[in-house]
Short mmCIF file of C-alpha atoms and ligand atoms in Angstrom, two decimals:
data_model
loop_
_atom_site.label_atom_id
_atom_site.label_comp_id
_atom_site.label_asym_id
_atom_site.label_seq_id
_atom_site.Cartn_x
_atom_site.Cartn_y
_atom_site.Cartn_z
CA UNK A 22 66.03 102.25 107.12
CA UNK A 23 68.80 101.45 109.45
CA UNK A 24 70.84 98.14 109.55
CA UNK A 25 70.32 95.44 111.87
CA UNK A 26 73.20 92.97 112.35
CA UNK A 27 73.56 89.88 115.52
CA UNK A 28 77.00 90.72 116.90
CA UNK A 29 78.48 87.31 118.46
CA UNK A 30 80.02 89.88 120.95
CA UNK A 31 76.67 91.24 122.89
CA UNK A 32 74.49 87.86 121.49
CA UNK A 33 72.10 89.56 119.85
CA UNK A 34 70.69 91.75 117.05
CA UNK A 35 71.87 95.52 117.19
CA UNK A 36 71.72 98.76 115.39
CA UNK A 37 75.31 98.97 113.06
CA UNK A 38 76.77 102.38 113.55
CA UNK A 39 79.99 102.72 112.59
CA UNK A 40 82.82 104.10 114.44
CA UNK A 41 83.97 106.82 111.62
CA UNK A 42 80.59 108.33 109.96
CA UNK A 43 79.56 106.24 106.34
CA UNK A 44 83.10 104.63 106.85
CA UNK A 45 83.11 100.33 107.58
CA UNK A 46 86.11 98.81 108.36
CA UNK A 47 86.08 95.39 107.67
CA UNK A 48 88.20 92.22 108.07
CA UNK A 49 87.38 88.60 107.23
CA UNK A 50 89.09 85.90 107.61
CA UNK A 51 90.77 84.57 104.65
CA UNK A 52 91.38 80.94 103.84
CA UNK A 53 94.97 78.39 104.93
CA UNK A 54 96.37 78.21 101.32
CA UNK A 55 98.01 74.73 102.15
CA UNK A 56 94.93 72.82 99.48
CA UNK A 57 91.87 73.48 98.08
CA UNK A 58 89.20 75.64 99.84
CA UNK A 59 85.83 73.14 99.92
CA UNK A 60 82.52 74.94 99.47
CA UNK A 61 81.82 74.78 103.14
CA UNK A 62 84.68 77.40 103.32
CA UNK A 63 83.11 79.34 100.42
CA UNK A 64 80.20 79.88 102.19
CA UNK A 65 81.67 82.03 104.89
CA UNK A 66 83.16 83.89 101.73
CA UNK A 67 79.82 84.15 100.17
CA UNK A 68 78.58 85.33 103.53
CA UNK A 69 81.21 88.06 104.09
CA UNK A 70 80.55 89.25 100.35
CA UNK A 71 77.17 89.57 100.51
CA UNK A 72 77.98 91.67 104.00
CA UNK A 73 79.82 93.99 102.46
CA UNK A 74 77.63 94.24 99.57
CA UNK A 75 74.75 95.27 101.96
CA UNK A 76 76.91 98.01 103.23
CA UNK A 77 77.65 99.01 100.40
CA UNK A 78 73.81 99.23 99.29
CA UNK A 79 73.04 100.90 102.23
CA UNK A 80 75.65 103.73 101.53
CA UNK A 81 78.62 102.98 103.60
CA UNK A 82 82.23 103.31 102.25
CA UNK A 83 83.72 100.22 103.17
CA UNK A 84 87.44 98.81 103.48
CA UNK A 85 87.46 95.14 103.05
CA UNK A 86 90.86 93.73 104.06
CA UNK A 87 91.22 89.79 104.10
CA UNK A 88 94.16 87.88 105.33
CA UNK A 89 96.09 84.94 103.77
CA UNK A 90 97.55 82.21 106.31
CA UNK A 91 100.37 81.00 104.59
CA UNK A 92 102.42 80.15 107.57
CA UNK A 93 101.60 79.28 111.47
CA UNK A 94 98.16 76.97 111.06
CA UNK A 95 99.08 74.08 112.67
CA UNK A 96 97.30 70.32 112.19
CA UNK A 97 95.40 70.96 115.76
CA UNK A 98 94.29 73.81 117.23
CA UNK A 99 96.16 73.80 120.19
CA UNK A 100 99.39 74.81 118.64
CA UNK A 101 100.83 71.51 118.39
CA UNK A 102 101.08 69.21 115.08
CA UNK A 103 102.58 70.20 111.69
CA UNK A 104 102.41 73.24 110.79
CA UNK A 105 99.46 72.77 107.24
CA UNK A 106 101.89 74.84 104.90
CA UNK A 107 105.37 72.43 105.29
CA UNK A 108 103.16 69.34 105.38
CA UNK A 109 101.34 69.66 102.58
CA UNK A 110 104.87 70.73 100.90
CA UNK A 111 106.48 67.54 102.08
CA UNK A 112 103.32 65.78 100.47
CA UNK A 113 103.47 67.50 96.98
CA UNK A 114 107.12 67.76 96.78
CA UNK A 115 107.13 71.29 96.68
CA UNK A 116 108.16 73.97 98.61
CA UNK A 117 105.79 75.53 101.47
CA UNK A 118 105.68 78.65 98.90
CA UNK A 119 105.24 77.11 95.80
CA UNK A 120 102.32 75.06 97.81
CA UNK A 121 100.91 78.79 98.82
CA UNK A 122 101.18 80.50 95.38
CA UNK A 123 99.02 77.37 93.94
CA UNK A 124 96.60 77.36 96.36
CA UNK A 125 95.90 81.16 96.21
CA UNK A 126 95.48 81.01 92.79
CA UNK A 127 92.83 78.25 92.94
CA UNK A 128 91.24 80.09 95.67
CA UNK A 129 90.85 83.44 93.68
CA UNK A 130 88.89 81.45 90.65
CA UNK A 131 86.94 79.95 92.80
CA UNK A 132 86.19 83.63 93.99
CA UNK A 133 85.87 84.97 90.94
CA UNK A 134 83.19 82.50 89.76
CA UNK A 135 81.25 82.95 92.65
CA UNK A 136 81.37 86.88 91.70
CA UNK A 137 82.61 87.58 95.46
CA UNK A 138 83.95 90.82 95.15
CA UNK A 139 87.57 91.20 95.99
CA UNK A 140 88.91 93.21 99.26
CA UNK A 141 90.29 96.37 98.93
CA UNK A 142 93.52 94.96 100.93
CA UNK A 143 94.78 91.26 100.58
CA UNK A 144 97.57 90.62 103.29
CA UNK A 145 99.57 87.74 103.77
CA UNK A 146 101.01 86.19 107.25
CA UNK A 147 104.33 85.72 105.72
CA UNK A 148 104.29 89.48 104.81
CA UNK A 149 103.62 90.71 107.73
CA UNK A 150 106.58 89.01 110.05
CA UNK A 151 107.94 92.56 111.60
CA UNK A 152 104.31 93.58 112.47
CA UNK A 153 103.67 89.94 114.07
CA UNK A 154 106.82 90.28 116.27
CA UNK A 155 106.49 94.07 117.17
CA UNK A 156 102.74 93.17 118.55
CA UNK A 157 104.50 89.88 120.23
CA UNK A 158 106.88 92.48 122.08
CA UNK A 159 104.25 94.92 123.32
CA UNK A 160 102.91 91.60 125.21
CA UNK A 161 106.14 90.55 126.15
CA UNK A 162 106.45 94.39 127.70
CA UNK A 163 103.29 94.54 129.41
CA UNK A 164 103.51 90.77 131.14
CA UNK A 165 101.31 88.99 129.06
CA UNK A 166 103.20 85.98 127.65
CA UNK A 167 105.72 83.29 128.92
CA UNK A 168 108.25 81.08 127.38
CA UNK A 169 107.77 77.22 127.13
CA UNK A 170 109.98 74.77 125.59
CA UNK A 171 108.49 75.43 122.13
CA UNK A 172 107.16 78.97 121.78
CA UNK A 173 106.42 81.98 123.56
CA UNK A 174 102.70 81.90 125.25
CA UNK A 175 99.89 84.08 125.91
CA UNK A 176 98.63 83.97 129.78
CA UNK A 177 94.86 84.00 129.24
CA UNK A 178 94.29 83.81 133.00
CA UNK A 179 95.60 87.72 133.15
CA UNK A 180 92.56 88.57 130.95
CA UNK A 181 89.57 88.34 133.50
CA UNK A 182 86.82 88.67 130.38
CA UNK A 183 88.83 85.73 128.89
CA UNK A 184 86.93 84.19 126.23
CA UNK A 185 83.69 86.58 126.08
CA UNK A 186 82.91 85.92 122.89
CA UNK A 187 82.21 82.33 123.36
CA UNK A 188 80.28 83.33 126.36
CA UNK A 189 78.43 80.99 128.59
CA UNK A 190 79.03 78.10 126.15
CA UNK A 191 83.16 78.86 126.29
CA UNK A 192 84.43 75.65 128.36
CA UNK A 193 82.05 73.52 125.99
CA UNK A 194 83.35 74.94 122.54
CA UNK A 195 86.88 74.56 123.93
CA UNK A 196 86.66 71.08 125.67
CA UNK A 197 85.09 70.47 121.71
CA UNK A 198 87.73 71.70 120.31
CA UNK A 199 90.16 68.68 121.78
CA UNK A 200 93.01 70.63 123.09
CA UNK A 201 95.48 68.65 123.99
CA UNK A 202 96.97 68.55 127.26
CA UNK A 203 100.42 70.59 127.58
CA UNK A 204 102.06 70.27 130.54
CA UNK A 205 104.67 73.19 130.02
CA UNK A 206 101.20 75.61 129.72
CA UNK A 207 100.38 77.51 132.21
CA UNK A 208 96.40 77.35 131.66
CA UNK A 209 95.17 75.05 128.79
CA UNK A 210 93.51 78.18 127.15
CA UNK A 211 97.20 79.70 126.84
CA UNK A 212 98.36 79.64 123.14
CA UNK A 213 101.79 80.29 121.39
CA UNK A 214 102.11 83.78 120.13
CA UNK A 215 105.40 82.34 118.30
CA UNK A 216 107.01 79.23 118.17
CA UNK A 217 110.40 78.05 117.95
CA UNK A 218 111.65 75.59 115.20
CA UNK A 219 111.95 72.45 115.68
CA UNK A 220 115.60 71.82 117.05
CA UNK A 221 117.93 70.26 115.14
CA UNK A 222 115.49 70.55 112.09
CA UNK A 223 115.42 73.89 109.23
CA UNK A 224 112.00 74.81 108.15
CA UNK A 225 111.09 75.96 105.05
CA UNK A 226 109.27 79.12 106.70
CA UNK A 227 111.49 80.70 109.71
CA UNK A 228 112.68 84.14 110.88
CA UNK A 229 114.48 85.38 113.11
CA UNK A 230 113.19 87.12 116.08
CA UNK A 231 114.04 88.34 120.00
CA UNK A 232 112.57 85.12 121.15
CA UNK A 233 114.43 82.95 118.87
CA UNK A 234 114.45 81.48 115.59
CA UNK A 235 110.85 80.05 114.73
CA UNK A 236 107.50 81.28 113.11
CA UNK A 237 104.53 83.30 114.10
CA UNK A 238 101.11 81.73 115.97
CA UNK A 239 98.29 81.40 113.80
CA UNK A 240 96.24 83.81 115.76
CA UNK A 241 98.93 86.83 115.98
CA UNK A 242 98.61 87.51 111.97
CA UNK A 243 94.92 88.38 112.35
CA UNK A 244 95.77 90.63 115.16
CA UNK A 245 98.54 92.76 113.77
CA UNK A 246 97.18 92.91 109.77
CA UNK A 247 93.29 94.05 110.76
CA UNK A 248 95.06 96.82 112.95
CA UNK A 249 97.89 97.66 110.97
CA UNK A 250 95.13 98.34 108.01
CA UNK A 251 91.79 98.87 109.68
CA UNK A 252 93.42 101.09 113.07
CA UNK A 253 92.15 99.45 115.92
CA UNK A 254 89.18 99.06 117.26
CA UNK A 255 87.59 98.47 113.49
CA UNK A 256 83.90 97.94 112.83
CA UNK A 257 83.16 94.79 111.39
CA UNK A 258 85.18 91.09 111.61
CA UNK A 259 83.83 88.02 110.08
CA UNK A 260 84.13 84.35 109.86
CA UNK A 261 82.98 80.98 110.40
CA UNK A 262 81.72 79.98 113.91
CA UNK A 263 84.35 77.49 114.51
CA UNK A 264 86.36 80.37 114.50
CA UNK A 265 84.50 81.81 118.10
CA UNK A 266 85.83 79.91 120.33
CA UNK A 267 89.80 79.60 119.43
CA UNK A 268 90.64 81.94 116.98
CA UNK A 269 88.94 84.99 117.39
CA UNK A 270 88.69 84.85 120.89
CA UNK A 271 92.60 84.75 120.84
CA UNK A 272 92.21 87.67 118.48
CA UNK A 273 90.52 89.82 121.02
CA UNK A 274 92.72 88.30 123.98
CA UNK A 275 96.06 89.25 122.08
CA UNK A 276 94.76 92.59 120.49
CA UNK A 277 92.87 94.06 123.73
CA UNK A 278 95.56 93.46 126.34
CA UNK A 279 98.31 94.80 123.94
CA UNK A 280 96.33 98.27 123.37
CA UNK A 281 93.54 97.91 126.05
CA UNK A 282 91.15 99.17 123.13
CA UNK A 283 88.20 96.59 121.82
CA UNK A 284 89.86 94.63 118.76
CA UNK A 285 86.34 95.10 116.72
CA UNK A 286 83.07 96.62 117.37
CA UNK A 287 80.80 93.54 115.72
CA UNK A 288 81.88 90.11 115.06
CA UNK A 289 79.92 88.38 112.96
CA UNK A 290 79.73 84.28 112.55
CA UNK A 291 78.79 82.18 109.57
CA UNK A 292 77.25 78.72 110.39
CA UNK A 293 78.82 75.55 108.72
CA UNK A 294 77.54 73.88 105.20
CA UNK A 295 76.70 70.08 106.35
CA UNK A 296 76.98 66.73 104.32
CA UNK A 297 74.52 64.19 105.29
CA UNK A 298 73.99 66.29 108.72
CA UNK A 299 78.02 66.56 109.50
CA UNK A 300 80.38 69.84 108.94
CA UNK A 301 82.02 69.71 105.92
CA UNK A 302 85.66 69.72 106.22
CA UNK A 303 88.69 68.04 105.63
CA UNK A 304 89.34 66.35 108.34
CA UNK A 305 86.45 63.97 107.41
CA UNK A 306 86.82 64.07 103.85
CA UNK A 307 83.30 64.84 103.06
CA UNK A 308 84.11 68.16 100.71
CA UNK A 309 83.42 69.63 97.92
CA UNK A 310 85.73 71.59 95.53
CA UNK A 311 84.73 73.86 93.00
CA UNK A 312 85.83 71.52 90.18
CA UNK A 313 83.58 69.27 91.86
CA UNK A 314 80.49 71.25 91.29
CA UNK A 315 81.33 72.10 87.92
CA UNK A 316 81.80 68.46 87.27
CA UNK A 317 78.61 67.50 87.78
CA UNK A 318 77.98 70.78 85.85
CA UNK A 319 76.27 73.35 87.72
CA UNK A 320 77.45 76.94 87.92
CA UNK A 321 79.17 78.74 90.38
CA UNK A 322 77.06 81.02 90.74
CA UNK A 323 74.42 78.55 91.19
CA UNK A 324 76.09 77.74 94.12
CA UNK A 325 75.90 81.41 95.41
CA UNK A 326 72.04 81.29 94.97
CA UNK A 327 71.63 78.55 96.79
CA UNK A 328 73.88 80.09 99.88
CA UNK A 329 71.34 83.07 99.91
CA UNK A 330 68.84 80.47 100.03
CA UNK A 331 69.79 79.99 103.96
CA UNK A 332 69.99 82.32 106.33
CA UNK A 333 73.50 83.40 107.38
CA UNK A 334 73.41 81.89 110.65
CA UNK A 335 71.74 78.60 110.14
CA UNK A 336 73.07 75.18 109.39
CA UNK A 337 72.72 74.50 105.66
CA UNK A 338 72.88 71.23 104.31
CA UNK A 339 74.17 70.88 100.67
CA UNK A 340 72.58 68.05 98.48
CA UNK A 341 73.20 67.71 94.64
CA UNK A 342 69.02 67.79 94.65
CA UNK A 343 69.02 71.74 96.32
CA UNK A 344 72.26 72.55 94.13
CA UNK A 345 70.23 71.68 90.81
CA UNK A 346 66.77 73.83 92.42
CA UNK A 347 69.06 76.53 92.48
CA UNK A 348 70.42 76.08 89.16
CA UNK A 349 66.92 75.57 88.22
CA UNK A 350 65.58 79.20 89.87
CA UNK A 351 69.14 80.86 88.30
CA UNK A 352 68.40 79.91 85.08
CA UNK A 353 64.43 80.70 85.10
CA UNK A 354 65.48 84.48 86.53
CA UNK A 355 67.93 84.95 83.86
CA UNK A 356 65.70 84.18 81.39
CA UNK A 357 63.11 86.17 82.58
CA UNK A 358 65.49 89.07 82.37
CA UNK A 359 66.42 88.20 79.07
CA UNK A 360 62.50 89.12 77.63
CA UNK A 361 62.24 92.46 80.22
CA UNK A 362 62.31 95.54 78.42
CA UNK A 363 64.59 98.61 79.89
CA UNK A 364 63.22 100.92 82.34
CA UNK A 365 64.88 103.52 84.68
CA UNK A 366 62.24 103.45 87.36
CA UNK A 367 61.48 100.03 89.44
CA UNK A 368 59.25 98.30 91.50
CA UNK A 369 59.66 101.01 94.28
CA UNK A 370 57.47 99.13 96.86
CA UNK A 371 59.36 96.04 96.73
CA UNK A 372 62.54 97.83 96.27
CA UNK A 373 61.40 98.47 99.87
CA UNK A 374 60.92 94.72 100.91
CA UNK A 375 63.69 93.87 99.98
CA UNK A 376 66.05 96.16 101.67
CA UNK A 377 64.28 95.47 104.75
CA UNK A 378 64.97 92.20 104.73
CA UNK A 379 68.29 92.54 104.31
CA UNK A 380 68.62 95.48 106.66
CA UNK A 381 66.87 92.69 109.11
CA UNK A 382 70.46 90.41 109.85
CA UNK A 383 70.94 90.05 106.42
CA UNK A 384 67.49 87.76 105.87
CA UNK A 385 68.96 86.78 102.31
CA UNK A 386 66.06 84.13 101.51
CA UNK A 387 63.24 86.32 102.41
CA UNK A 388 65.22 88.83 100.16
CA UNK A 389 64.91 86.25 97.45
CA UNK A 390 61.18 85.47 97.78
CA UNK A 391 60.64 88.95 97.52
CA UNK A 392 62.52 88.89 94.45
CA UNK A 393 60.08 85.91 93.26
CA UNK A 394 57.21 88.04 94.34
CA UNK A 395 58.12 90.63 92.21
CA UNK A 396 59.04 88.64 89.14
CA UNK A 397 55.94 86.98 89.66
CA UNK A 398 53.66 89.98 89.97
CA UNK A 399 51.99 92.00 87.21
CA UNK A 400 54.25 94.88 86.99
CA UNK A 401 56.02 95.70 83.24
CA UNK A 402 58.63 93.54 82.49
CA UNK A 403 60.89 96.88 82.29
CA UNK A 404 60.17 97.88 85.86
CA UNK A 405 60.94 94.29 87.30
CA UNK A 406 64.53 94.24 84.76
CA UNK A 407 65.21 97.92 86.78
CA UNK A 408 64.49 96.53 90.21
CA UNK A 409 66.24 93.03 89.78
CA UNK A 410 69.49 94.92 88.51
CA UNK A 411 69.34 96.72 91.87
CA UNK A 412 68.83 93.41 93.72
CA UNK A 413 71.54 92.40 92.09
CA UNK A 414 73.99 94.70 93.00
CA UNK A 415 73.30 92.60 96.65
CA UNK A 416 72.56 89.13 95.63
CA UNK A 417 75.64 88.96 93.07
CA UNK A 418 74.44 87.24 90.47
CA UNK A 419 75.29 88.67 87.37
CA UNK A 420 72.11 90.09 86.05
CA UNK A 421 73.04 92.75 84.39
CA UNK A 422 75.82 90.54 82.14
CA UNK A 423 72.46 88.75 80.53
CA UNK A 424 71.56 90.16 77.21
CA UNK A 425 68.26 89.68 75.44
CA UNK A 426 68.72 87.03 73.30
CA UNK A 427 69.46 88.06 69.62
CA UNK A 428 67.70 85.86 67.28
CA UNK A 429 68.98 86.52 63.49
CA UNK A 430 66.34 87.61 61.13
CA UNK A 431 66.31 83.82 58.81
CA UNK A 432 65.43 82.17 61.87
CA UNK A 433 62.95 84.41 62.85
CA UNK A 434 61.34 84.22 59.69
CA UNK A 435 61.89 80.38 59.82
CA UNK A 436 60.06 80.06 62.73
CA UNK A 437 57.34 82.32 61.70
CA UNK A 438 56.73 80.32 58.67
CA UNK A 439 56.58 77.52 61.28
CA UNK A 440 53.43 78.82 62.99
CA UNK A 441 52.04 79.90 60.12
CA UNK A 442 51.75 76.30 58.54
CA UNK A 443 51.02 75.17 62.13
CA UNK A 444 47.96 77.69 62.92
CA UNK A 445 46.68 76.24 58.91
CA UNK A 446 46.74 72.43 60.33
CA UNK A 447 49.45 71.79 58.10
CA UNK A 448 51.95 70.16 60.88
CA UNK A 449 53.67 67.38 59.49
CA UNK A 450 55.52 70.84 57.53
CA UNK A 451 55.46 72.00 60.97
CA UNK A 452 57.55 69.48 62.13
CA UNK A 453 59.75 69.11 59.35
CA UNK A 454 60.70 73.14 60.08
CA UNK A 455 61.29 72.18 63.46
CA UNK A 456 63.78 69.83 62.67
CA UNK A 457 65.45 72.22 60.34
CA UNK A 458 65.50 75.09 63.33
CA UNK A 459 67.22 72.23 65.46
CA UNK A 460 70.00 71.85 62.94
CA UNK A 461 70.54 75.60 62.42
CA UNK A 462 71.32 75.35 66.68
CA UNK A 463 67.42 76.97 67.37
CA UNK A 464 64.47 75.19 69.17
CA UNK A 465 61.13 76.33 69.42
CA UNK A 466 58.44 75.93 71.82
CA UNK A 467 54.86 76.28 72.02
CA UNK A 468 54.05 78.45 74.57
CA UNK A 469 50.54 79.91 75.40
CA UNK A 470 51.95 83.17 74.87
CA UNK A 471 53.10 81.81 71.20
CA UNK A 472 56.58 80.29 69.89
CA UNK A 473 59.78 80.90 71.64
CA UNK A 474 62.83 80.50 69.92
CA UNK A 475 65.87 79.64 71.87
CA UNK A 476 69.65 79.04 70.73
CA UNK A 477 70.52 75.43 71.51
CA UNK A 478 74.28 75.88 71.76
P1 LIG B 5 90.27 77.73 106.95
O1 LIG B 5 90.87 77.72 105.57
O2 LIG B 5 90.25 76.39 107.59
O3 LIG B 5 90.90 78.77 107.84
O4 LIG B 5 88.73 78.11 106.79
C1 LIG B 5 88.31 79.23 106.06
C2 LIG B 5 86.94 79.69 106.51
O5 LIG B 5 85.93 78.69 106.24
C3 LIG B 5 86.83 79.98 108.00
O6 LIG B 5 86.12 81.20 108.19
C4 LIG B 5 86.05 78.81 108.55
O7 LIG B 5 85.34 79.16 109.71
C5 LIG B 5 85.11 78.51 107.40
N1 LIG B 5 84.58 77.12 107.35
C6 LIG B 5 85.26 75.98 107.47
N2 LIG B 5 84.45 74.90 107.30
C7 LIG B 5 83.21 75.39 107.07
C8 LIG B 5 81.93 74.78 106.80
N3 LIG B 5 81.75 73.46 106.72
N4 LIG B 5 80.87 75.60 106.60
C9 LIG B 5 81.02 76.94 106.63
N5 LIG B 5 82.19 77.59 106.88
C10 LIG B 5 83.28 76.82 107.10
ZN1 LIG B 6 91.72 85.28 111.37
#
C-alpha cells in the first residue's frame, strides 16, 4: 500500500518514493531556544513525529535530523530587529547561552512528554559556524549575494523560480509577512546571508568571517546542517506553514543556486493551532506552555491525541473543552487496554484501515475512528490489545506502558463479599464495605457486566 503525501512544492498529493531505496532523509525544523516553545509550536513537532513514525511503519529507514536556532532569528523577519537569543539574554540577565541551554532543556521535556521521538541528529546553528560561512562563500563565488551596510545579501532576482514554493499566493504571503522597507536592498525579497555586528557594540554571539565580524542569517543554518547531514537533495523537510513563504523558500533559494541541485524532494507544511480563531504565538500573547496544560491538569499526551484529532493540514483550534474530550477518549482507551487479554494475531482487516488512512496524507483522525471502530466492535479483547499496540507504534501514545491493573487478593475478596451481601438484599452491609474499599484506596462500581474495582490513588 504505497504512501501518499501533499508536497507544498508541486501543490498536491503524490506518491513518496524516496531518492535512496527504503532510505528517508528527513529534516524538520527545530524550535528558537530564546523562551518557551507554546503548544502551537508543538504541534508542528507532533506533526513531524507522527511523519516519521508513518515511515517508519511503512518500512522505511529514516534519518531524522532537527536543527536548533540558537543564534541569527531576528525580532522581524526581514532581518532587521534584535536578534531573539541576546534579547531575551538582556531580559533574564543571562547570557545568550545560558538563555539557549535553558530553553533546550525545557523544550526536550516537553518532547519527551509528548512521546515525540527524538532525531537521530540534533544540530545547533552555533555549531555549525564554518559550514554556514563555507556555503556563504560558494554564493559569494558564483554571484549570488551583495554587501549592504549591515550584512551580506542574497539577490533573489538572479533566481528566476524565486519563491516557487509559495507559488501563486507568493507576493500575498510576503506583503503578510510585513517586510520592512530597506533601502540599501536590492529587491525587498533579498535577505542577509550574514550580518555584521552592530558597530561600536560586542555581541554576545559573533565570529569572525571573510565578510567581517558578525553572525550567520537565520535561513543559512537550515541550508548548510540538512546538507551537511542529509547530502543534498534529501527526501523529506518539514515545518509550519508560516515557514513557506520566508524561510524555506530562502532555504531552497540559498541551497539550489549554491549546488544547482533541488534542496528537498517533498516539503511538507503543518497548519497553525488557533486561540479564539487567531494563530497562537507570541507575538500576541495568546500561548500555551506545557506547564500550562499540566496546570489545569491534563496530560501531555492528551494533548498529542487531540493533535491527531485534526488533520495535519487544517486549522485546529485548541479549547480547554476539546483538550478534556481528549483526555476523556485517552483515558477510556487505556482502560480498555487494561481488561484486553494478550494475543499475537490482530484485527487484520482494520489493521488495513488504518494504514490506509494514514498512507492517505497522513488522515490521522480517520486513523483514530478506525481505532474506535475496532475497540468498539465484537472482536476478543486480545485481538483488539494486539492491533492497538500496532496503532500505537503510529499514534504514540503509550499503550503498551499500561498494565492490567493488579488488584491484591484482600480486596478482591472484599469486594466479592460486597456483591455477595448485595445480590442477598442485604445493602446497607453493602455500603458499609464500600466505604471500607474507599479507605483501603479501591472503589467499586456496578457495572452491567458486574463490579469493577479500581485503585483510587
Ligand atoms: P519557531 O520556534 O518560531 O521557529 O517555531 C517553531 C515551529 O513552530 C515552526 O515550525 C513554526 O512554523 C511552528 N509554529 C509556530 N506557531 C505555530 C502555531 N500557532 N501552530 C502551529 N505551528 C506553529
Ligand atoms: Zn529551518
Amino acid at each position: 500500500m504505497s504512501l501518499r503525501l501533499f508536497n507544498t512544492l508541486t501543490k498536491q498529493v503524490e506518491e513518496f518514493t524516496p531518492i535512496k531505496k527504503d532510505e528517508v532523509g528527513f529534516y524538520s525544523c527545530g524550535p528558537t531556544v530564546y523562551g518557551y516553545q507554546h503548544i502551537g509550536n508543538y504541534r508542528s513537532y507532533v506533526f513531524a513525529d507522527t511523519l516519521k513514525r508513518v515511515l517508519r511503519y511503512n518500512g522505511y529507514n529514516v534519518t531524522h535530523v532537527m536543527n536548533l536556532t540558537d543564534v541569527g532569528h531576528l525580532t522581524s523577519q526581514a532581518d532587521t530587529g534584535e536578534d531573539k537569543m541576546e534579547k531575551a539574554a538582556k531580559k533574564e540577565g543571562k547570557t545568550a547561552w545560558e538563555v539557549a541551554e535553558f530553553y533546550t532543556k525545557d523544550f526536550w521535556v516537553a518532547m519527551d512528554k509528548l512521546h515525540n521521538t527524538r532525531p537521530d541528529i540534533v544540530c545547533k546553528a552555533t555549531e555549525h559556524i564554518k559550514e554556514q560561512i563555507e556555503l556563504v562563500k560558494i554564493l559569494q563565488e558564483k554571484g549570488f549575494t551583495y554587501k549592504t551596510s549591515d550584512g551580506m545579501y542574497f539577490n533573489t532576482s538572479l533566481l528566476p523560480d524565486y519563491g516557487k514554493l509559495a507559488g501563486q499566493h507568493f507576493d500575498e504571503k510576503l506583503s503578510q509577512a510585513r517586510i520592512e522597507h530597506d533601502p540599501e536592498k536590492k529587491n525587498q525579497s533579498d535577505f542577509a546571508l550574514w550580518k555584521f555586528s552592530p558597530k561600536g557594540e560586542k555581541r554576545q554571539m559573533e565570529w569572525e568571517s571573510p565578510w567581517g565580524v558578525g553572525f550567520p542569517g537565520w535561513h543559512i543554518e537550515c541550508s548548510a546542517m540538512s546538507t551537511k547531514y542529509l547530502g543534498q537533495p534529501f527526501d523529506i523537510h518539514t515545518g509550519g506553514i508560516d515557514h513557506i513563504a520566508i524561510h524555506h523558500t530562502n532555504e531552497i533559494a540559498q541551497s539550489e543556486a549554491a549546488y544547482n541541485l533541488p534542496l528537498a524532494k517533498y516539503w511538507l507544511h503543518n497548519e497553525f493551532l488557533l486561540v479564539d480563531g487567531q494563530k497562537m504565538s507570541k507575538s500576541l500573547g495568546n500561548v500555551y506552555t506545557y506547564v500550562d496544560i499540566e496546570k489545569m491538569r491534563f496530560d501531555m499526551v492528551a494533548l498529542r491525541y487531540l493533535y491527531l484529532t485534526t488533520h495535519y493540514r487544517s486549522k485546529m483550534n485548541f479549547t480547554g473543552k476539546s483538550l478534556s474530550a481528549a483526555q476523556n477518549a485517552l483515558s477510556s482507551l487505556q482502560e480498555k487496554v487494561a481488561t484486553y487479554g494478550e494475543s499475537k494475531v490482530g484485527c487484520a482487516e482494520y489493521e488495513e484501515k488504518f494504514l490506509s488512512a494514514l498512507n492517505n496524507d497522513l488522515d490521522t483522525p480517520s486513523a483514530i475512528a478506525i481505532m474506535w471502530d475496532m475497540v468498539k466492535s465484537d472482536k476478543p479483547g486480545s485481538a483488539k490489545k494486539a492491533s492497538l499496540l500496532k496503532f500505537d507504534e503510529v499514534l504514540g501514545l503509550g499503550l503498551a506502558d499500561i498494565k492490567k491493573e493488579q488488584i491484591p487478593d484482600d480486596i478482591q475478596a472484599l469486594a466479592k463479599k460486597r456483591e455477595d451481601v448485595r445480590k442477598a438484599g442485604n445493602f446497607s452491609e453493602a455500603d458499609v464495605i464500600r466505604k471500607e474499599l474507599l479507605t483501603k484506596g479501591y472503589s467499586v462500581e456496578d457495572t452491567p457486566e458486574g463490579p469493577k474495582v479500581k485503585k483510587t490513588r
